[in-house]
mmCIF file with all atom_site columns, C-alpha atoms in Angstrom:
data_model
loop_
_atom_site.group_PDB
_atom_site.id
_atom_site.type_symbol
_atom_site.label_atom_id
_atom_site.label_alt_id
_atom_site.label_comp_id
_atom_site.label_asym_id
_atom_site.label_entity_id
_atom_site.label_seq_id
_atom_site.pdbx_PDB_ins_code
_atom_site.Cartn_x
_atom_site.Cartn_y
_atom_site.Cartn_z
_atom_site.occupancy
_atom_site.B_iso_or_equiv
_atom_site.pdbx_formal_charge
_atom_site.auth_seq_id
_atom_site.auth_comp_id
_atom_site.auth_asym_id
_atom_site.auth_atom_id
_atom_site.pdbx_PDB_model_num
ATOM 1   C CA . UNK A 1 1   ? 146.103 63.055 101.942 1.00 55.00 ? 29  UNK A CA 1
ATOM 2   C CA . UNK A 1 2   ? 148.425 60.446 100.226 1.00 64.00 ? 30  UNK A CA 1
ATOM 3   C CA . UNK A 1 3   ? 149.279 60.353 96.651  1.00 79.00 ? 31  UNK A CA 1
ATOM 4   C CA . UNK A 1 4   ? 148.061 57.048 95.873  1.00 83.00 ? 32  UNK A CA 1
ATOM 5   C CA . UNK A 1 5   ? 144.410 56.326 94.719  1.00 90.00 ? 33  UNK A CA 1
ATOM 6   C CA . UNK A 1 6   ? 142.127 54.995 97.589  1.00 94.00 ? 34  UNK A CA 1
ATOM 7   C CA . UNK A 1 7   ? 138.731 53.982 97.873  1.00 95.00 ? 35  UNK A CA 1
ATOM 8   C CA . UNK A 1 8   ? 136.636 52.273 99.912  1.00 95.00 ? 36  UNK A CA 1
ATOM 9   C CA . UNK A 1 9   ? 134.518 49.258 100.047 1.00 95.00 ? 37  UNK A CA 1
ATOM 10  C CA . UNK A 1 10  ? 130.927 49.382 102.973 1.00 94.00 ? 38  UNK A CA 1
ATOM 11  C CA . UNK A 1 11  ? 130.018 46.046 104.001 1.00 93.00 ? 39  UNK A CA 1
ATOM 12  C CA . UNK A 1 12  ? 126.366 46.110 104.737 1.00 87.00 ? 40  UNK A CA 1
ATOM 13  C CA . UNK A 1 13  ? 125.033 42.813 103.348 1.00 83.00 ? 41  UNK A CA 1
ATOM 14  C CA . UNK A 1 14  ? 124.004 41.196 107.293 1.00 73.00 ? 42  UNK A CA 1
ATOM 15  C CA . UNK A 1 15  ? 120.757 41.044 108.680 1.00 60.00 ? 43  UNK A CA 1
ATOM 16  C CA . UNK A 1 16  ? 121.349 42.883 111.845 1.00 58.00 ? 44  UNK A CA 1
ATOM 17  C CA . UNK A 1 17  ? 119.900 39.371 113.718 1.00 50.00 ? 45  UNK A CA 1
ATOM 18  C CA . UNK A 1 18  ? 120.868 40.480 117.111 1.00 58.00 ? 46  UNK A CA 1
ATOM 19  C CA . UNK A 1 19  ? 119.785 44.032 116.653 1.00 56.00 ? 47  UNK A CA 1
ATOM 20  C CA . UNK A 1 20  ? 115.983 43.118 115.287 1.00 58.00 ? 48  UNK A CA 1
ATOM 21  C CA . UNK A 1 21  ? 116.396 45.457 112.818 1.00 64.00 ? 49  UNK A CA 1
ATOM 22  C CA . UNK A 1 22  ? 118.763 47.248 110.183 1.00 72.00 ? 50  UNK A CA 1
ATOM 23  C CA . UNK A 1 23  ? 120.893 48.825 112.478 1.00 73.00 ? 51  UNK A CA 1
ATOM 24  C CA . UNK A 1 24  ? 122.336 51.179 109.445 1.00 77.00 ? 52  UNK A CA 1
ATOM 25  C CA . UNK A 1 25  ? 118.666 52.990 109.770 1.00 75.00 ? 53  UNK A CA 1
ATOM 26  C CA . UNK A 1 26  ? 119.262 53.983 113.567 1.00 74.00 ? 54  UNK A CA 1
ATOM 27  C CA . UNK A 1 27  ? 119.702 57.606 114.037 1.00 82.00 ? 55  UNK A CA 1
ATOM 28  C CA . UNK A 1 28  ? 122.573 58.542 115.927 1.00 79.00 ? 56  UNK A CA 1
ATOM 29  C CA . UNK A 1 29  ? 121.829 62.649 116.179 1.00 84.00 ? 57  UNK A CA 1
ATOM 30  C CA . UNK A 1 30  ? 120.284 63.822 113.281 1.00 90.00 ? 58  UNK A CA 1
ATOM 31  C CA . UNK A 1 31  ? 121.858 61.015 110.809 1.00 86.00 ? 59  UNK A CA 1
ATOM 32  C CA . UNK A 1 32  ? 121.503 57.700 110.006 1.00 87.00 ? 60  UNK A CA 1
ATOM 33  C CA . UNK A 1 33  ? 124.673 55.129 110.809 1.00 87.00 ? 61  UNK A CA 1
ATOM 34  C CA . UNK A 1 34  ? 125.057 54.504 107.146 1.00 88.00 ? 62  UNK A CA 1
ATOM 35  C CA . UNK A 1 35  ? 125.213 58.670 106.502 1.00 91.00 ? 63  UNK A CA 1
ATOM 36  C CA . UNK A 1 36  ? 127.926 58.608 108.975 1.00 90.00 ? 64  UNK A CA 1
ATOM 37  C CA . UNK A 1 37  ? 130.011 56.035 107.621 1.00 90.00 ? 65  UNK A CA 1
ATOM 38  C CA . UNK A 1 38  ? 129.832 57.051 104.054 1.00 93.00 ? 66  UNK A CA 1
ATOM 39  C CA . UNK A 1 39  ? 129.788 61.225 104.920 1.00 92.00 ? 67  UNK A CA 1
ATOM 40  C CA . UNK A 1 40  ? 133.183 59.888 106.821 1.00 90.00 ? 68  UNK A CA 1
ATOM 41  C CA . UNK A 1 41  ? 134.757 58.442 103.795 1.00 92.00 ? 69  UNK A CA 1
ATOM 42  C CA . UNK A 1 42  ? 133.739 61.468 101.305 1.00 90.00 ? 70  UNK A CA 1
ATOM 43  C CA . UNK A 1 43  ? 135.426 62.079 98.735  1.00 88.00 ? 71  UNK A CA 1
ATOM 44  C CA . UNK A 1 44  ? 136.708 58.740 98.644  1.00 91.00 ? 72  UNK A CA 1
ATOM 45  C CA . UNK A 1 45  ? 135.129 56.146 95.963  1.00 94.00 ? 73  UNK A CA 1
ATOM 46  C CA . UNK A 1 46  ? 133.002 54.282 97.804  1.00 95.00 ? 74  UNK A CA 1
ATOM 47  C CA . UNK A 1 47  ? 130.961 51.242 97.072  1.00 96.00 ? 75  UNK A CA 1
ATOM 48  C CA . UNK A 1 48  ? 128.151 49.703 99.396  1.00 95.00 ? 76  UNK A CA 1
ATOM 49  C CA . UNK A 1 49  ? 127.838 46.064 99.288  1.00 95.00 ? 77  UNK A CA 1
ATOM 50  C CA . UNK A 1 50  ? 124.313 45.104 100.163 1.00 92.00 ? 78  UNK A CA 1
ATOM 51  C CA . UNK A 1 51  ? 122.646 41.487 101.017 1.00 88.00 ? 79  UNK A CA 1
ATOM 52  C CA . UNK A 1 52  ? 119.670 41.394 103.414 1.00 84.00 ? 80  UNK A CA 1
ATOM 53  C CA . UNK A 1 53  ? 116.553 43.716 102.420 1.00 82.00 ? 81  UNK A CA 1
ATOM 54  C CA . UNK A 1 54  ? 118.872 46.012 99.981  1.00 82.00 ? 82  UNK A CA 1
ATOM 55  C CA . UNK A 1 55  ? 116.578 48.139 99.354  1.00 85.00 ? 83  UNK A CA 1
ATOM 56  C CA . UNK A 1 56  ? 116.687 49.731 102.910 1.00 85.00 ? 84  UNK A CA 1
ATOM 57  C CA . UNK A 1 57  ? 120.290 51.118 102.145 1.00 89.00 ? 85  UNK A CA 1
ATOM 58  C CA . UNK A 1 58  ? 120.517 51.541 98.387  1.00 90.00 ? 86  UNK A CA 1
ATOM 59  C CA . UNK A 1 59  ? 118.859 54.581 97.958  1.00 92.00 ? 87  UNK A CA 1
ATOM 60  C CA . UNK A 1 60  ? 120.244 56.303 101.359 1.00 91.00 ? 88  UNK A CA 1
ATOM 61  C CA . UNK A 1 61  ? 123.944 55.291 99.658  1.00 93.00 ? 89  UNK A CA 1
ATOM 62  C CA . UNK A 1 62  ? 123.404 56.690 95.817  1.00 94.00 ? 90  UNK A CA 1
ATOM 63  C CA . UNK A 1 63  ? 121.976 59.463 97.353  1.00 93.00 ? 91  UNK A CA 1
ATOM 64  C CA . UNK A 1 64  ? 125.468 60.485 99.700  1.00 94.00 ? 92  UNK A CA 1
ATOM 65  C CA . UNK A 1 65  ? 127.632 59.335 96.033  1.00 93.00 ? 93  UNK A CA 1
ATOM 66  C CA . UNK A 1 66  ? 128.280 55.838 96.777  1.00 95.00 ? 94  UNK A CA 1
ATOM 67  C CA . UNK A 1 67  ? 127.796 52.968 94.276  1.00 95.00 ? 95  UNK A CA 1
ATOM 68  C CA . UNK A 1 68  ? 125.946 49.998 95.392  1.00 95.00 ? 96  UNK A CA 1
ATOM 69  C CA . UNK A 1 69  ? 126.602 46.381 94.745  1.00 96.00 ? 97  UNK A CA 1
ATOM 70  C CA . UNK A 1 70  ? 124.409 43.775 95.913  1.00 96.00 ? 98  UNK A CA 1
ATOM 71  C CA . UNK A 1 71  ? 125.561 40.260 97.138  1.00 94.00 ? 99  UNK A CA 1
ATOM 72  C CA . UNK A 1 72  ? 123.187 37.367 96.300  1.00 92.00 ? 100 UNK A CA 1
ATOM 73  C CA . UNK A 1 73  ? 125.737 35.238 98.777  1.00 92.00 ? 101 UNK A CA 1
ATOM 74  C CA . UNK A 1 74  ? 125.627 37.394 101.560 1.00 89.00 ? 102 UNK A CA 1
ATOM 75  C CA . UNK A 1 75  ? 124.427 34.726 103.691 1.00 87.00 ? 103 UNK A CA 1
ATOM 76  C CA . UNK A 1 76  ? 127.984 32.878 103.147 1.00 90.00 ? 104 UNK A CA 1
ATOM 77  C CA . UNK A 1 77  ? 129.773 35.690 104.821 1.00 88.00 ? 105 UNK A CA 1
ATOM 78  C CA . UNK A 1 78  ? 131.752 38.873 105.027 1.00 88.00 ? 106 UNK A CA 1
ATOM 79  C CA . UNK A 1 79  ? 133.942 37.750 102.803 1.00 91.00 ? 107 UNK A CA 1
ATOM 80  C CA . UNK A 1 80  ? 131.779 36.854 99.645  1.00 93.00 ? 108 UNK A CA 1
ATOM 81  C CA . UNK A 1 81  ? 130.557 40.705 100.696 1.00 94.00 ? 109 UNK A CA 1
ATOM 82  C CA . UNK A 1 82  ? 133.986 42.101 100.253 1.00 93.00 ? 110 UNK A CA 1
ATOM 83  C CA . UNK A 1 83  ? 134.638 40.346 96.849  1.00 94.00 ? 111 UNK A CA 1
ATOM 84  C CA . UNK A 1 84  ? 131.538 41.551 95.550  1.00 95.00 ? 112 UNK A CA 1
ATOM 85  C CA . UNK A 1 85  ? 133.185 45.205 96.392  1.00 95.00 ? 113 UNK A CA 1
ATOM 86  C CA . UNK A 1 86  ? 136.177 44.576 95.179  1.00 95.00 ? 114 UNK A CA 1
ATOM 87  C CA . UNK A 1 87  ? 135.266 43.587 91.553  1.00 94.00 ? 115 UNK A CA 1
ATOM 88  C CA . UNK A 1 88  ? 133.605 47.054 91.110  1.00 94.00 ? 116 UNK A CA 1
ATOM 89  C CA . UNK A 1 89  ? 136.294 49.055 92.032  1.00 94.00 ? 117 UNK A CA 1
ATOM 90  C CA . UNK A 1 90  ? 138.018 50.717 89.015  1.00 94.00 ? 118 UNK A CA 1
ATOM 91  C CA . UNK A 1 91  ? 141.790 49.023 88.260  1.00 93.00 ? 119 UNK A CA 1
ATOM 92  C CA . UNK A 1 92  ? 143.670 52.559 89.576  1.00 95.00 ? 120 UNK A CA 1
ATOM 93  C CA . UNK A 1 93  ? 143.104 52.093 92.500  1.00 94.00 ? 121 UNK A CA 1
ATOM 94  C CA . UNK A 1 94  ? 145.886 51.228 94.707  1.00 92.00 ? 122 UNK A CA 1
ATOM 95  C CA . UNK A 1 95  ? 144.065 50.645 98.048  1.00 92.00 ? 123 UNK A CA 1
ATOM 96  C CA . UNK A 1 96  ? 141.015 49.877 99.731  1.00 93.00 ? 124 UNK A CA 1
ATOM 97  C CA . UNK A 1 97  ? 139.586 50.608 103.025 1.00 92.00 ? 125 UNK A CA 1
ATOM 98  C CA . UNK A 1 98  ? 137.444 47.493 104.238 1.00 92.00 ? 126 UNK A CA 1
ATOM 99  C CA . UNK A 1 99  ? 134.681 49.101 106.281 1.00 92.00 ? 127 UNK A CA 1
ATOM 100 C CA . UNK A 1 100 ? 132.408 47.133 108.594 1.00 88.00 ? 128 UNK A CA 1
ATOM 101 C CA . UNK A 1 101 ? 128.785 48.991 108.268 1.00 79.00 ? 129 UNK A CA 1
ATOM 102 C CA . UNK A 1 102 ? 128.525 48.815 112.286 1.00 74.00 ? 130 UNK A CA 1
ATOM 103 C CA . UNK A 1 103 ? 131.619 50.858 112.498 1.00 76.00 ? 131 UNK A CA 1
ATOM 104 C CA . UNK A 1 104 ? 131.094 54.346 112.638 1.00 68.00 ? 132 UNK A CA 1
ATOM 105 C CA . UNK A 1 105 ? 132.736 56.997 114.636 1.00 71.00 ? 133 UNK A CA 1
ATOM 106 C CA . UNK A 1 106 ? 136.073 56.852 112.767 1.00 77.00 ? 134 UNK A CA 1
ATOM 107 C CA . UNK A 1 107 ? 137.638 59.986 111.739 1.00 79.00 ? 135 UNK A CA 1
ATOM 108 C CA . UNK A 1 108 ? 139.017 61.671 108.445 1.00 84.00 ? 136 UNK A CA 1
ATOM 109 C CA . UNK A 1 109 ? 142.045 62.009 110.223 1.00 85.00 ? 137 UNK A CA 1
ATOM 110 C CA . UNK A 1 110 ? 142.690 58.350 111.459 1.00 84.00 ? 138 UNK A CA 1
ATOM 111 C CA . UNK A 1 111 ? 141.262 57.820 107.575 1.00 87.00 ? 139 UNK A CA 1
ATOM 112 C CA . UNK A 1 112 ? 144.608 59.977 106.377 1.00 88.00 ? 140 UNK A CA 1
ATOM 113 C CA . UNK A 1 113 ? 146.902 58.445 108.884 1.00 81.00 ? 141 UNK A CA 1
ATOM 114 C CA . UNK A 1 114 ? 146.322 55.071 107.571 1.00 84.00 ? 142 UNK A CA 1
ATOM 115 C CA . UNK A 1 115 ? 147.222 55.807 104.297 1.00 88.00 ? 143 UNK A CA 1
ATOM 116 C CA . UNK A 1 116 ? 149.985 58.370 104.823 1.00 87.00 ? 144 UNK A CA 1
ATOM 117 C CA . UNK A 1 117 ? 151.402 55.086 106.834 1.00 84.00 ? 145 UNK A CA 1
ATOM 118 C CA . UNK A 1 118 ? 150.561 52.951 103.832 1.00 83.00 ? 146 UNK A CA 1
ATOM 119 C CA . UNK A 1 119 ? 152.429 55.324 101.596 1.00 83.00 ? 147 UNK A CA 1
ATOM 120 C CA . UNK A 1 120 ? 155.301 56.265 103.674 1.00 76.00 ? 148 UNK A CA 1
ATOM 121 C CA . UNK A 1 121 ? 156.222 52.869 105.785 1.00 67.00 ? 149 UNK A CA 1
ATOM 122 C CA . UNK A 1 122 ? 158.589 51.004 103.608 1.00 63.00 ? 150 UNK A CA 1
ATOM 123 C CA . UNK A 1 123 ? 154.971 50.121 101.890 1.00 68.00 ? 151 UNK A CA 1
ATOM 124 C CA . UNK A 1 124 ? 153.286 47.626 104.272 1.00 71.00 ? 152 UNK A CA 1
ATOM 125 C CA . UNK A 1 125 ? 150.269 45.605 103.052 1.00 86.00 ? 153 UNK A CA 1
ATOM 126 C CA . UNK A 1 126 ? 147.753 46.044 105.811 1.00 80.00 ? 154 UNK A CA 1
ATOM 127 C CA . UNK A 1 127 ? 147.035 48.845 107.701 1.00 81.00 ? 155 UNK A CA 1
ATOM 128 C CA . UNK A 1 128 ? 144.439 48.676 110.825 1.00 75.00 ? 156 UNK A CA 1
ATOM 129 C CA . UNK A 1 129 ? 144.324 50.845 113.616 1.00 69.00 ? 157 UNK A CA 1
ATOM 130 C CA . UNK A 1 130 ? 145.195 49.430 117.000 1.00 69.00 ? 158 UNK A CA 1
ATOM 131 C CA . UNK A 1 131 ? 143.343 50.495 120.353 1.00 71.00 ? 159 UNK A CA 1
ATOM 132 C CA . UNK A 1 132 ? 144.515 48.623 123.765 1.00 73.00 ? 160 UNK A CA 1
ATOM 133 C CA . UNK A 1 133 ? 146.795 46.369 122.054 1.00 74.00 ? 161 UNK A CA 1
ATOM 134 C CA . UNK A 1 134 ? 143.712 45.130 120.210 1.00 75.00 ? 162 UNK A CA 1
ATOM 135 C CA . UNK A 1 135 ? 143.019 45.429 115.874 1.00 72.00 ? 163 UNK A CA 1
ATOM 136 C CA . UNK A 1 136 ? 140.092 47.592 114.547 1.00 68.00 ? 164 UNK A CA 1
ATOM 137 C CA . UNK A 1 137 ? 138.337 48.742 111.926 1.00 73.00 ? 165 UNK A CA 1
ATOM 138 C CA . UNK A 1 138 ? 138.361 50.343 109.035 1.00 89.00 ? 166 UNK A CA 1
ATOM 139 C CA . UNK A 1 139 ? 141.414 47.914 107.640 1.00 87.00 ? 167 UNK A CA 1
ATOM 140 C CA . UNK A 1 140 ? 142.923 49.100 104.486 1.00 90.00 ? 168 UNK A CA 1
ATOM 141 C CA . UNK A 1 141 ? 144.512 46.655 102.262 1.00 90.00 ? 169 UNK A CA 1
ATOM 142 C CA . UNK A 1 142 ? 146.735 47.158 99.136  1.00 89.00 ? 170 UNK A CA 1
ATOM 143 C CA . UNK A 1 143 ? 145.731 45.930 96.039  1.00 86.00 ? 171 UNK A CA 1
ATOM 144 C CA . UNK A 1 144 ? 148.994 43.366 95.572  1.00 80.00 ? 172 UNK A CA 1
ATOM 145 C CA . UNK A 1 145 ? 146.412 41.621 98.477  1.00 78.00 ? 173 UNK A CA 1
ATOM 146 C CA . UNK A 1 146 ? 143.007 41.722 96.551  1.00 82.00 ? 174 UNK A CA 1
ATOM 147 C CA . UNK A 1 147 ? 143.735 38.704 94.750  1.00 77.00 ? 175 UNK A CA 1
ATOM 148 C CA . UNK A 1 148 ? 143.867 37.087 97.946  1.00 72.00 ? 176 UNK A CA 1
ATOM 149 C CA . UNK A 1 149 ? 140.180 37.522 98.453  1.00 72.00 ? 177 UNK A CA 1
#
């Protein structure tokens, strides 16, 4: 793992419209989506950013060592989400992984890669992983670019 201090931000403020119902509760084997995602990004500082009926995820998240934030603007979009995560994160850290809730699956190892590319690569500001020519998630973003938000 990289040098540099990393941590990562959950977006799971939506209301899971299509789905009919919080999506983050479905088991998938014997875990929940949201225990994927944040077991995934262990031991990484990792805030949850909640909208929609918080208290479905809150506990779940504290419980697996994530902080939770909620967002009152959820409803405006992903972005007021991600802002919301960003202002709890502690001013060390030099990174952030932006993690869409929905996107589980991802691997320690891609987790690594990213930032050993982050670190290494003539220190880019974005790093996403790419499958068939095509950008994906989890992105992770330097801090020079949080302002941005």
């Amino acid at each position: 793992m990289p040098n540099m201090r990393l941590a990562a931000v959950v977006l799971a403020a939506g209301k899971s419209s299509r789905m009919g119902s919080n999506k983050l509760l479905l088991k998938v084997g014997d875990r929940r989506v949201i225990e994927h995602i944040l077991l995934s990004l262990q031991p990484m500082d990792t805030t949850v950013v909640t909208g929609h009926r918080p208290e479905d995820i809150t506990d779940i998240a504290e419980s697996l060592g994530a902080e939770t934030v909620h967002n009152p603007d959820y409803e405006e979009g992903m972005t007021t989400s991600f802002q919301a995560g960003l202002r709890t994160l502690d001013p060390k850290v030099e990174a952030v992984f932006m993690v869409l809730s929905d996107t589980f699956g991802f691997s320690t190892e891609l987790l690594e890669w990213m930032a050993d590319t982050m670190e290494d690569e003539s220190e880019p500001l974005i790093v996403s992983p790419v499958y068939q020519w095509k950008r994906g998630h989890p992105v992770l973003f330097r801090r020079p670019l949080f302002e941005e938000f």
